[in-house]
Each structure stands twice: as C-alpha cells, then as structure tokens.
C-alpha cells in the first residue's frame, strides 16, 4: 500500500488539479494580456516611469507563466523522469531571473517620478525583497542541480543521475509559492501605482 499510494495520489491529482488550476490559469492569462498590452502601449511614448513599472510586472508574469506550464506535470506526471525534468525547469526559471536588470535604481526613479507614497514604496520594495530572498535560498540549495543536471556539465554521469533522482519536488514548490507571493505583491500594486502616475504633476514629471 505504501508503494502504491503515491501513484494513486498522482493519478487522482492529475485528473483533479487541472480543474482546480483552471481558474488560476485564466486569471493569470488575463493579467498577463492586460499587462502586456499596457507595456506595449507605453513603449517609446516618453512615459519612462510607467514603462518601467509595467516592464517589471511583465518580467514577473513571463516567469509565472513558464512555471505554471510546468506545474501540473511536475506534480502529477506518471513518469518520474518527466516530473523531475519539470521541477528542474522551474528551478532554472527562478534561478536565472536577473531582477537587478529591471528593478534597482530604475524602480526607485519610477516611484519617485510618480510621487508614490512611502507605503507604496515600501510594499514595492518588500515584494522585490521577497523574490530576491527566494532566489537566494534556491541558489544555495539547488546550485549543483542547476550547474550539473540542467546543462549536464558534470563529467560524473552517476553523480548527475543521483542528483536528478534526489530532487525534492515538494521543496521546489515551496520556493515557487514564495516566488508567487513576492511577484503577486508587486503586480497587485499596479492599479495604485497607475492611479498615482495619472495625476497631472506625475505626467508632467515623466514628459520632461
């Protein structure tokens, strides 16, 4: 029974999880389309702050969609190798995100330009800090997996195999959930940031 139980659980989850996740997937796709459209709208229009804010949000949503595509198979696929491969892709997506290229000084300047409140600035900073903390933990725990088993760079094939075999997919999903929380914190701020940026003084500061 102990050997059979995980297979039965995966079988049931593979049937049920797509139903449970359908609502989340639709919401994610809708948010993605909206943010993508606004990012394109502000591209090259001279509204640098809005351009920066939507670019960061789209940056997160691209990663979220990648993870979402791997999620069900990583949890429920009947083939263990496929489950582990999907988990490795999730590791790679979070591991390789270069957040410093899209945030940092660019975000601070954008928030200052739109006249964001201290509370709003703190929430934006905290959400990015959460994502960076997740990356730090994931890089510490899975650096060998990323280097040796995703790019297959290690010469010791048995070591590669054992590293893949021993991946704890439940830990990968714990970290992915923390990543979602940080990304959601920033994306949920967008309506308030856009409201601040639509004020006349904020628009004038952007178009100088």
PDB file of C-alpha atoms in Angstrom:
ATOM      1  CA  UNK A   1       0.000   0.000   0.000  1.00  0.00           C
ATOM      2  CA  UNK A   2       2.853   2.405   0.809  1.00  0.00           C
ATOM      3  CA  UNK A   3       4.326   1.798  -2.656  1.00  0.00           C
ATOM      4  CA  UNK A   4       1.011   2.156  -4.453  1.00  0.00           C
ATOM      5  CA  UNK A   5      -0.357   5.168  -2.549  1.00  0.00           C
ATOM      6  CA  UNK A   6       1.830   7.845  -4.222  1.00  0.00           C
ATOM      7  CA  UNK A   7       0.858   6.569  -7.701  1.00  0.00           C
ATOM      8  CA  UNK A   8      -2.824   6.593  -6.806  1.00  0.00           C
ATOM      9  CA  UNK A   9      -2.492  10.107  -5.370  1.00  0.00           C
ATOM     10  CA  UNK A  10      -0.754  11.357  -8.536  1.00  0.00           C
ATOM     11  CA  UNK A  11      -3.410   9.705 -10.705  1.00  0.00           C
ATOM     12  CA  UNK A  12      -6.195  11.439  -8.795  1.00  0.00           C
ATOM     13  CA  UNK A  13      -4.338  14.761  -8.742  1.00  0.00           C
ATOM     14  CA  UNK A  14      -3.655  14.557 -12.477  1.00  0.00           C
ATOM     15  CA  UNK A  15      -7.392  14.399 -13.048  1.00  0.00           C
ATOM     16  CA  UNK A  16      -8.381  16.981 -10.435  1.00  0.00           C
ATOM     17  CA  UNK A  17      -5.520  19.504 -10.481  1.00  0.00           C
ATOM     18  CA  UNK A  18      -6.235  20.894 -13.979  1.00  0.00           C
ATOM     19  CA  UNK A  19      -9.791  21.628 -12.830  1.00  0.00           C
ATOM     20  CA  UNK A  20      -8.549  23.339  -9.664  1.00  0.00           C
ATOM     21  CA  UNK A  21      -5.874  25.264 -11.557  1.00  0.00           C
ATOM     22  CA  UNK A  22      -8.143  26.318 -14.441  1.00  0.00           C
ATOM     23  CA  UNK A  23      -9.432  29.377 -12.602  1.00  0.00           C
ATOM     24  CA  UNK A  24      -5.919  30.440 -11.618  1.00  0.00           C
ATOM     25  CA  UNK A  25      -4.651  29.896 -15.167  1.00  0.00           C
ATOM     26  CA  UNK A  26      -7.430  32.025 -16.642  1.00  0.00           C
ATOM     27  CA  UNK A  27      -6.745  34.804 -14.137  1.00  0.00           C
ATOM     28  CA  UNK A  28      -3.024  34.621 -14.888  1.00  0.00           C
ATOM     29  CA  UNK A  29      -3.615  34.754 -18.645  1.00  0.00           C
ATOM     30  CA  UNK A  30      -5.971  37.716 -18.283  1.00  0.00           C
ATOM     31  CA  UNK A  31      -3.491  39.609 -16.111  1.00  0.00           C
ATOM     32  CA  UNK A  32      -0.674  38.726 -18.498  1.00  0.00           C
ATOM     33  CA  UNK A  33      -2.597  40.033 -21.527  1.00  0.00           C
ATOM     34  CA  UNK A  34      -3.540  43.262 -19.749  1.00  0.00           C
ATOM     35  CA  UNK A  35      -0.016  43.982 -18.519  1.00  0.00           C
ATOM     36  CA  UNK A  36       1.495  43.038 -21.885  1.00  0.00           C
ATOM     37  CA  UNK A  37      -0.895  45.394 -23.722  1.00  0.00           C
ATOM     38  CA  UNK A  38      -0.089  48.291 -21.383  1.00  0.00           C
ATOM     39  CA  UNK A  39       3.642  47.597 -21.633  1.00  0.00           C
ATOM     40  CA  UNK A  40       3.378  47.834 -25.420  1.00  0.00           C
ATOM     41  CA  UNK A  41       1.222  50.964 -25.122  1.00  0.00           C
ATOM     42  CA  UNK A  42       3.821  52.791 -23.021  1.00  0.00           C
ATOM     43  CA  UNK A  43       6.791  51.565 -25.085  1.00  0.00           C
ATOM     44  CA  UNK A  44       8.641  54.522 -26.601  1.00  0.00           C
ATOM     45  CA  UNK A  45       5.922  57.027 -25.634  1.00  0.00           C
ATOM     46  CA  UNK A  46       8.086  59.036 -23.267  1.00  0.00           C
ATOM     47  CA  UNK A  47       6.399  57.900 -20.042  1.00  0.00           C
ATOM     48  CA  UNK A  48       9.522  56.372 -18.540  1.00  0.00           C
ATOM     49  CA  UNK A  49       8.067  55.629 -15.095  1.00  0.00           C
ATOM     50  CA  UNK A  50       5.029  53.791 -16.430  1.00  0.00           C
ATOM     51  CA  UNK A  51       7.262  51.948 -18.883  1.00  0.00           C
ATOM     52  CA  UNK A  52       9.499  50.779 -16.019  1.00  0.00           C
ATOM     53  CA  UNK A  53       6.635  49.685 -13.751  1.00  0.00           C
ATOM     54  CA  UNK A  54       4.843  47.652 -16.410  1.00  0.00           C
ATOM     55  CA  UNK A  55       8.125  46.162 -17.620  1.00  0.00           C
ATOM     56  CA  UNK A  56       8.842  44.809 -14.115  1.00  0.00           C
ATOM     57  CA  UNK A  57       5.312  43.391 -13.833  1.00  0.00           C
ATOM     58  CA  UNK A  58       5.576  41.711 -17.246  1.00  0.00           C
ATOM     59  CA  UNK A  59       9.004  40.363 -16.255  1.00  0.00           C
ATOM     60  CA  UNK A  60       7.391  38.550 -13.303  1.00  0.00           C
ATOM     61  CA  UNK A  61       4.400  37.345 -15.307  1.00  0.00           C
ATOM     62  CA  UNK A  62       6.590  35.789 -18.000  1.00  0.00           C
ATOM     63  CA  UNK A  63       8.277  33.692 -15.291  1.00  0.00           C
ATOM     64  CA  UNK A  64       4.921  32.844 -13.683  1.00  0.00           C
ATOM     65  CA  UNK A  65       3.519  31.551 -16.968  1.00  0.00           C
ATOM     66  CA  UNK A  66       6.599  29.383 -17.505  1.00  0.00           C
ATOM     67  CA  UNK A  67       6.252  27.904 -14.013  1.00  0.00           C
ATOM     68  CA  UNK A  68       2.514  27.386 -14.430  1.00  0.00           C
ATOM     69  CA  UNK A  69       3.102  25.404 -17.631  1.00  0.00           C
ATOM     70  CA  UNK A  70       5.408  23.019 -15.741  1.00  0.00           C
ATOM     71  CA  UNK A  71       3.441  22.828 -12.518  1.00  0.00           C
ATOM     72  CA  UNK A  72       0.918  20.071 -13.178  1.00  0.00           C
ATOM     73  CA  UNK A  73       3.404  17.720 -14.838  1.00  0.00           C
ATOM     74  CA  UNK A  74       5.965  18.347 -12.094  1.00  0.00           C
ATOM     75  CA  UNK A  75       3.395  17.256  -9.520  1.00  0.00           C
ATOM     76  CA  UNK A  76       1.387  14.547 -11.265  1.00  0.00           C
ATOM     77  CA  UNK A  77       3.017  13.146 -14.412  1.00  0.00           C
ATOM     78  CA  UNK A  78       3.129   9.333 -14.182  1.00  0.00           C
ATOM     79  CA  UNK A  79       6.726   9.274 -15.421  1.00  0.00           C
ATOM     80  CA  UNK A  80       9.177  10.189 -12.658  1.00  0.00           C
ATOM     81  CA  UNK A  81      11.805  11.500 -15.080  1.00  0.00           C
ATOM     82  CA  UNK A  82       9.272  13.907 -16.578  1.00  0.00           C
ATOM     83  CA  UNK A  83       8.291  15.127 -13.114  1.00  0.00           C
ATOM     84  CA  UNK A  84      11.926  15.752 -12.226  1.00  0.00           C
ATOM     85  CA  UNK A  85      12.600  17.488 -15.558  1.00  0.00           C
ATOM     86  CA  UNK A  86       9.685  19.871 -14.987  1.00  0.00           C
ATOM     87  CA  UNK A  87      10.984  20.573 -11.485  1.00  0.00           C
ATOM     88  CA  UNK A  88      14.418  21.346 -12.963  1.00  0.00           C
ATOM     89  CA  UNK A  89      12.863  23.799 -15.411  1.00  0.00           C
ATOM     90  CA  UNK A  90      11.111  25.577 -12.521  1.00  0.00           C
ATOM     91  CA  UNK A  91      14.436  25.746 -10.670  1.00  0.00           C
ATOM     92  CA  UNK A  92      16.081  27.245 -13.740  1.00  0.00           C
ATOM     93  CA  UNK A  93      13.362  29.874 -14.304  1.00  0.00           C
ATOM     94  CA  UNK A  94      13.612  31.237 -10.753  1.00  0.00           C
ATOM     95  CA  UNK A  95      17.382  30.774 -10.509  1.00  0.00           C
ATOM     96  CA  UNK A  96      18.226  32.676 -13.697  1.00  0.00           C
ATOM     97  CA  UNK A  97      15.923  35.691 -13.258  1.00  0.00           C
ATOM     98  CA  UNK A  98      18.145  38.780 -13.277  1.00  0.00           C
ATOM     99  CA  UNK A  99      15.997  41.099 -11.221  1.00  0.00           C
ATOM    100  CA  UNK A 100      18.703  43.745 -10.903  1.00  0.00           C
ATOM    101  CA  UNK A 101      18.434  44.481 -14.617  1.00  0.00           C
ATOM    102  CA  UNK A 102      14.792  45.569 -14.377  1.00  0.00           C
ATOM    103  CA  UNK A 103      14.491  46.999 -10.873  1.00  0.00           C
ATOM    104  CA  UNK A 104      17.056  48.677  -8.616  1.00  0.00           C
ATOM    105  CA  UNK A 105      17.613  52.323  -9.461  1.00  0.00           C
ATOM    106  CA  UNK A 106      15.105  52.212 -12.320  1.00  0.00           C
ATOM    107  CA  UNK A 107      12.305  51.278  -9.889  1.00  0.00           C
ATOM    108  CA  UNK A 108      13.328  53.875  -7.314  1.00  0.00           C
ATOM    109  CA  UNK A 109      13.357  56.573 -10.003  1.00  0.00           C
ATOM    110  CA  UNK A 110       9.954  55.486 -11.335  1.00  0.00           C
ATOM    111  CA  UNK A 111       8.347  55.534  -7.882  1.00  0.00           C
ATOM    112  CA  UNK A 112       9.834  58.943  -7.151  1.00  0.00           C
ATOM    113  CA  UNK A 113       8.633  60.292 -10.511  1.00  0.00           C
ATOM    114  CA  UNK A 114       5.019  59.232  -9.985  1.00  0.00           C
ATOM    115  CA  UNK A 115       5.039  60.579  -6.432  1.00  0.00           C
ATOM    116  CA  UNK A 116       4.414  57.183  -4.822  1.00  0.00           C
ATOM    117  CA  UNK A 117       3.616  57.250  -1.118  1.00  0.00           C
ATOM    118  CA  UNK A 118       6.042  55.843   1.427  1.00  0.00           C
ATOM    119  CA  UNK A 119       3.673  52.940   1.993  1.00  0.00           C
ATOM    120  CA  UNK A 120       3.583  52.143  -1.721  1.00  0.00           C
ATOM    121  CA  UNK A 121       7.363  52.333  -2.000  1.00  0.00           C
ATOM    122  CA  UNK A 122       7.728  50.014   0.987  1.00  0.00           C
ATOM    123  CA  UNK A 123       5.294  47.474  -0.485  1.00  0.00           C
ATOM    124  CA  UNK A 124       7.109  47.504  -3.837  1.00  0.00           C
ATOM    125  CA  UNK A 125      10.493  47.125  -2.134  1.00  0.00           C
ATOM    126  CA  UNK A 126       9.224  44.346   0.146  1.00  0.00           C
ATOM    127  CA  UNK A 127       7.807  42.356  -2.788  1.00  0.00           C
ATOM    128  CA  UNK A 128      11.120  42.505  -4.638  1.00  0.00           C
ATOM    129  CA  UNK A 129      12.982  41.643  -1.445  1.00  0.00           C
ATOM    130  CA  UNK A 130      10.795  38.534  -1.107  1.00  0.00           C
ATOM    131  CA  UNK A 131      11.665  37.417  -4.634  1.00  0.00           C
ATOM    132  CA  UNK A 132      15.372  38.023  -4.052  1.00  0.00           C
ATOM    133  CA  UNK A 133      15.225  36.025  -0.803  1.00  0.00           C
ATOM    134  CA  UNK A 134      13.598  33.129  -2.668  1.00  0.00           C
ATOM    135  CA  UNK A 135      16.307  33.267  -5.317  1.00  0.00           C
ATOM    136  CA  UNK A 136      18.988  33.286  -2.641  1.00  0.00           C
ATOM    137  CA  UNK A 137      17.562  30.174  -0.965  1.00  0.00           C
ATOM    138  CA  UNK A 138      17.022  28.376  -4.252  1.00  0.00           C
ATOM    139  CA  UNK A 139      20.548  29.177  -5.490  1.00  0.00           C
ATOM    140  CA  UNK A 140      22.005  27.916  -2.240  1.00  0.00           C
ATOM    141  CA  UNK A 141      20.010  24.669  -2.253  1.00  0.00           C
ATOM    142  CA  UNK A 142      19.983  23.880  -5.970  1.00  0.00           C
ATOM    143  CA  UNK A 143      23.173  25.393  -7.409  1.00  0.00           C
ATOM    144  CA  UNK A 144      24.621  21.961  -8.149  1.00  0.00           C
ATOM    145  CA  UNK A 145      21.381  20.774  -9.742  1.00  0.00           C
ATOM    146  CA  UNK A 146      21.345  23.841 -11.949  1.00  0.00           C
ATOM    147  CA  UNK A 147      25.003  23.574 -12.953  1.00  0.00           C
ATOM    148  CA  UNK A 148      25.365  19.815 -13.313  1.00  0.00           C
ATOM    149  CA  UNK A 149      21.982  18.391 -14.245  1.00  0.00           C
ATOM    150  CA  UNK A 150      20.242  21.071 -16.290  1.00  0.00           C
ATOM    151  CA  UNK A 151      23.199  21.881 -18.510  1.00  0.00           C
ATOM    152  CA  UNK A 152      24.649  18.359 -17.948  1.00  0.00           C
ATOM    153  CA  UNK A 153      28.052  19.905 -17.289  1.00  0.00           C
ATOM    154  CA  UNK A 154      29.412  17.493 -14.704  1.00  0.00           C
ATOM    155  CA  UNK A 155      31.646  14.746 -16.083  1.00  0.00           C
ATOM    156  CA  UNK A 156      30.427  12.266 -13.466  1.00  0.00           C
ATOM    157  CA  UNK A 157      27.279  10.832 -15.084  1.00  0.00           C
ATOM    158  CA  UNK A 158      26.297   8.831 -11.996  1.00  0.00           C
ATOM    159  CA  UNK A 159      26.562  11.958  -9.880  1.00  0.00           C
ATOM    160  CA  UNK A 160      24.271  13.729 -12.337  1.00  0.00           C
ATOM    161  CA  UNK A 161      21.788  10.857 -12.207  1.00  0.00           C
ATOM    162  CA  UNK A 162      21.734  10.721  -8.417  1.00  0.00           C
ATOM    163  CA  UNK A 163      21.309  14.475  -8.173  1.00  0.00           C
ATOM    164  CA  UNK A 164      18.299  14.325 -10.506  1.00  0.00           C
ATOM    165  CA  UNK A 165      16.866  11.331  -8.641  1.00  0.00           C
ATOM    166  CA  UNK A 166      17.162  13.095  -5.292  1.00  0.00           C
ATOM    167  CA  UNK A 167      15.495  16.387  -6.266  1.00  0.00           C
ATOM    168  CA  UNK A 168      12.803  17.137  -3.698  1.00  0.00           C
ATOM    169  CA  UNK A 169       9.992  18.459  -5.861  1.00  0.00           C
ATOM    170  CA  UNK A 170       7.984  19.443  -2.778  1.00  0.00           C
ATOM    171  CA  UNK A 171      10.810  21.824  -1.797  1.00  0.00           C
ATOM    172  CA  UNK A 172      10.866  23.274  -5.303  1.00  0.00           C
ATOM    173  CA  UNK A 173       7.163  24.053  -4.961  1.00  0.00           C
ATOM    174  CA  UNK A 174       7.605  25.603  -1.532  1.00  0.00           C
ATOM    175  CA  UNK A 175      10.053  28.055  -3.075  1.00  0.00           C
ATOM    176  CA  UNK A 176       7.858  28.572  -6.134  1.00  0.00           C
ATOM    177  CA  UNK A 177       4.968  29.506  -3.817  1.00  0.00           C
ATOM    178  CA  UNK A 178       7.192  32.078  -2.091  1.00  0.00           C
ATOM    179  CA  UNK A 179       8.160  33.442  -5.506  1.00  0.00           C
ATOM    180  CA  UNK A 180       4.471  33.777  -6.446  1.00  0.00           C
ATOM    181  CA  UNK A 181       3.817  35.695  -3.227  1.00  0.00           C
ATOM    182  CA  UNK A 182       6.549  38.234  -3.956  1.00  0.00           C
ATOM    183  CA  UNK A 183       5.554  38.669  -7.589  1.00  0.00           C
ATOM    184  CA  UNK A 184       1.870  39.000  -6.684  1.00  0.00           C
ATOM    185  CA  UNK A 185       2.698  41.711  -4.165  1.00  0.00           C
ATOM    186  CA  UNK A 186       4.200  43.856  -6.918  1.00  0.00           C
ATOM    187  CA  UNK A 187       1.526  43.100  -9.534  1.00  0.00           C
ATOM    188  CA  UNK A 188      -1.258  43.870  -7.053  1.00  0.00           C
ATOM    189  CA  UNK A 189       0.324  47.309  -6.579  1.00  0.00           C
ATOM    190  CA  UNK A 190      -0.014  48.213 -10.256  1.00  0.00           C
ATOM    191  CA  UNK A 191      -3.518  49.758 -10.084  1.00  0.00           C
ATOM    192  CA  UNK A 192      -2.440  52.077  -7.242  1.00  0.00           C
ATOM    193  CA  UNK A 193       0.804  52.965  -8.988  1.00  0.00           C
ATOM    194  CA  UNK A 194      -1.072  53.729 -12.213  1.00  0.00           C
ATOM    195  CA  UNK A 195      -3.512  55.931 -10.306  1.00  0.00           C
ATOM    196  CA  UNK A 196      -0.577  57.873  -8.855  1.00  0.00           C
ATOM    197  CA  UNK A 197       1.096  58.153 -12.264  1.00  0.00           C
ATOM    198  CA  UNK A 198      -2.070  59.520 -13.919  1.00  0.00           C
ATOM    199  CA  UNK A 199      -2.039  62.702 -11.834  1.00  0.00           C
ATOM    200  CA  UNK A 200      -1.097  65.814 -13.774  1.00  0.00           C
ATOM    201  CA  UNK A 201       2.098  66.569 -11.848  1.00  0.00           C
ATOM    202  CA  UNK A 202       3.284  62.954 -12.278  1.00  0.00           C
ATOM    203  CA  UNK A 203       2.576  63.084 -16.022  1.00  0.00           C
ATOM    204  CA  UNK A 204       4.475  66.351 -16.344  1.00  0.00           C
ATOM    205  CA  UNK A 205       7.482  64.931 -14.488  1.00  0.00           C
ATOM    206  CA  UNK A 206       7.556  61.956 -16.860  1.00  0.00           C
ATOM    207  CA  UNK A 207       7.425  64.021 -20.013  1.00  0.00           C
ATOM    208  CA  UNK A 208      10.196  66.477 -19.141  1.00  0.00           C
TER     209      UNK A 208
END
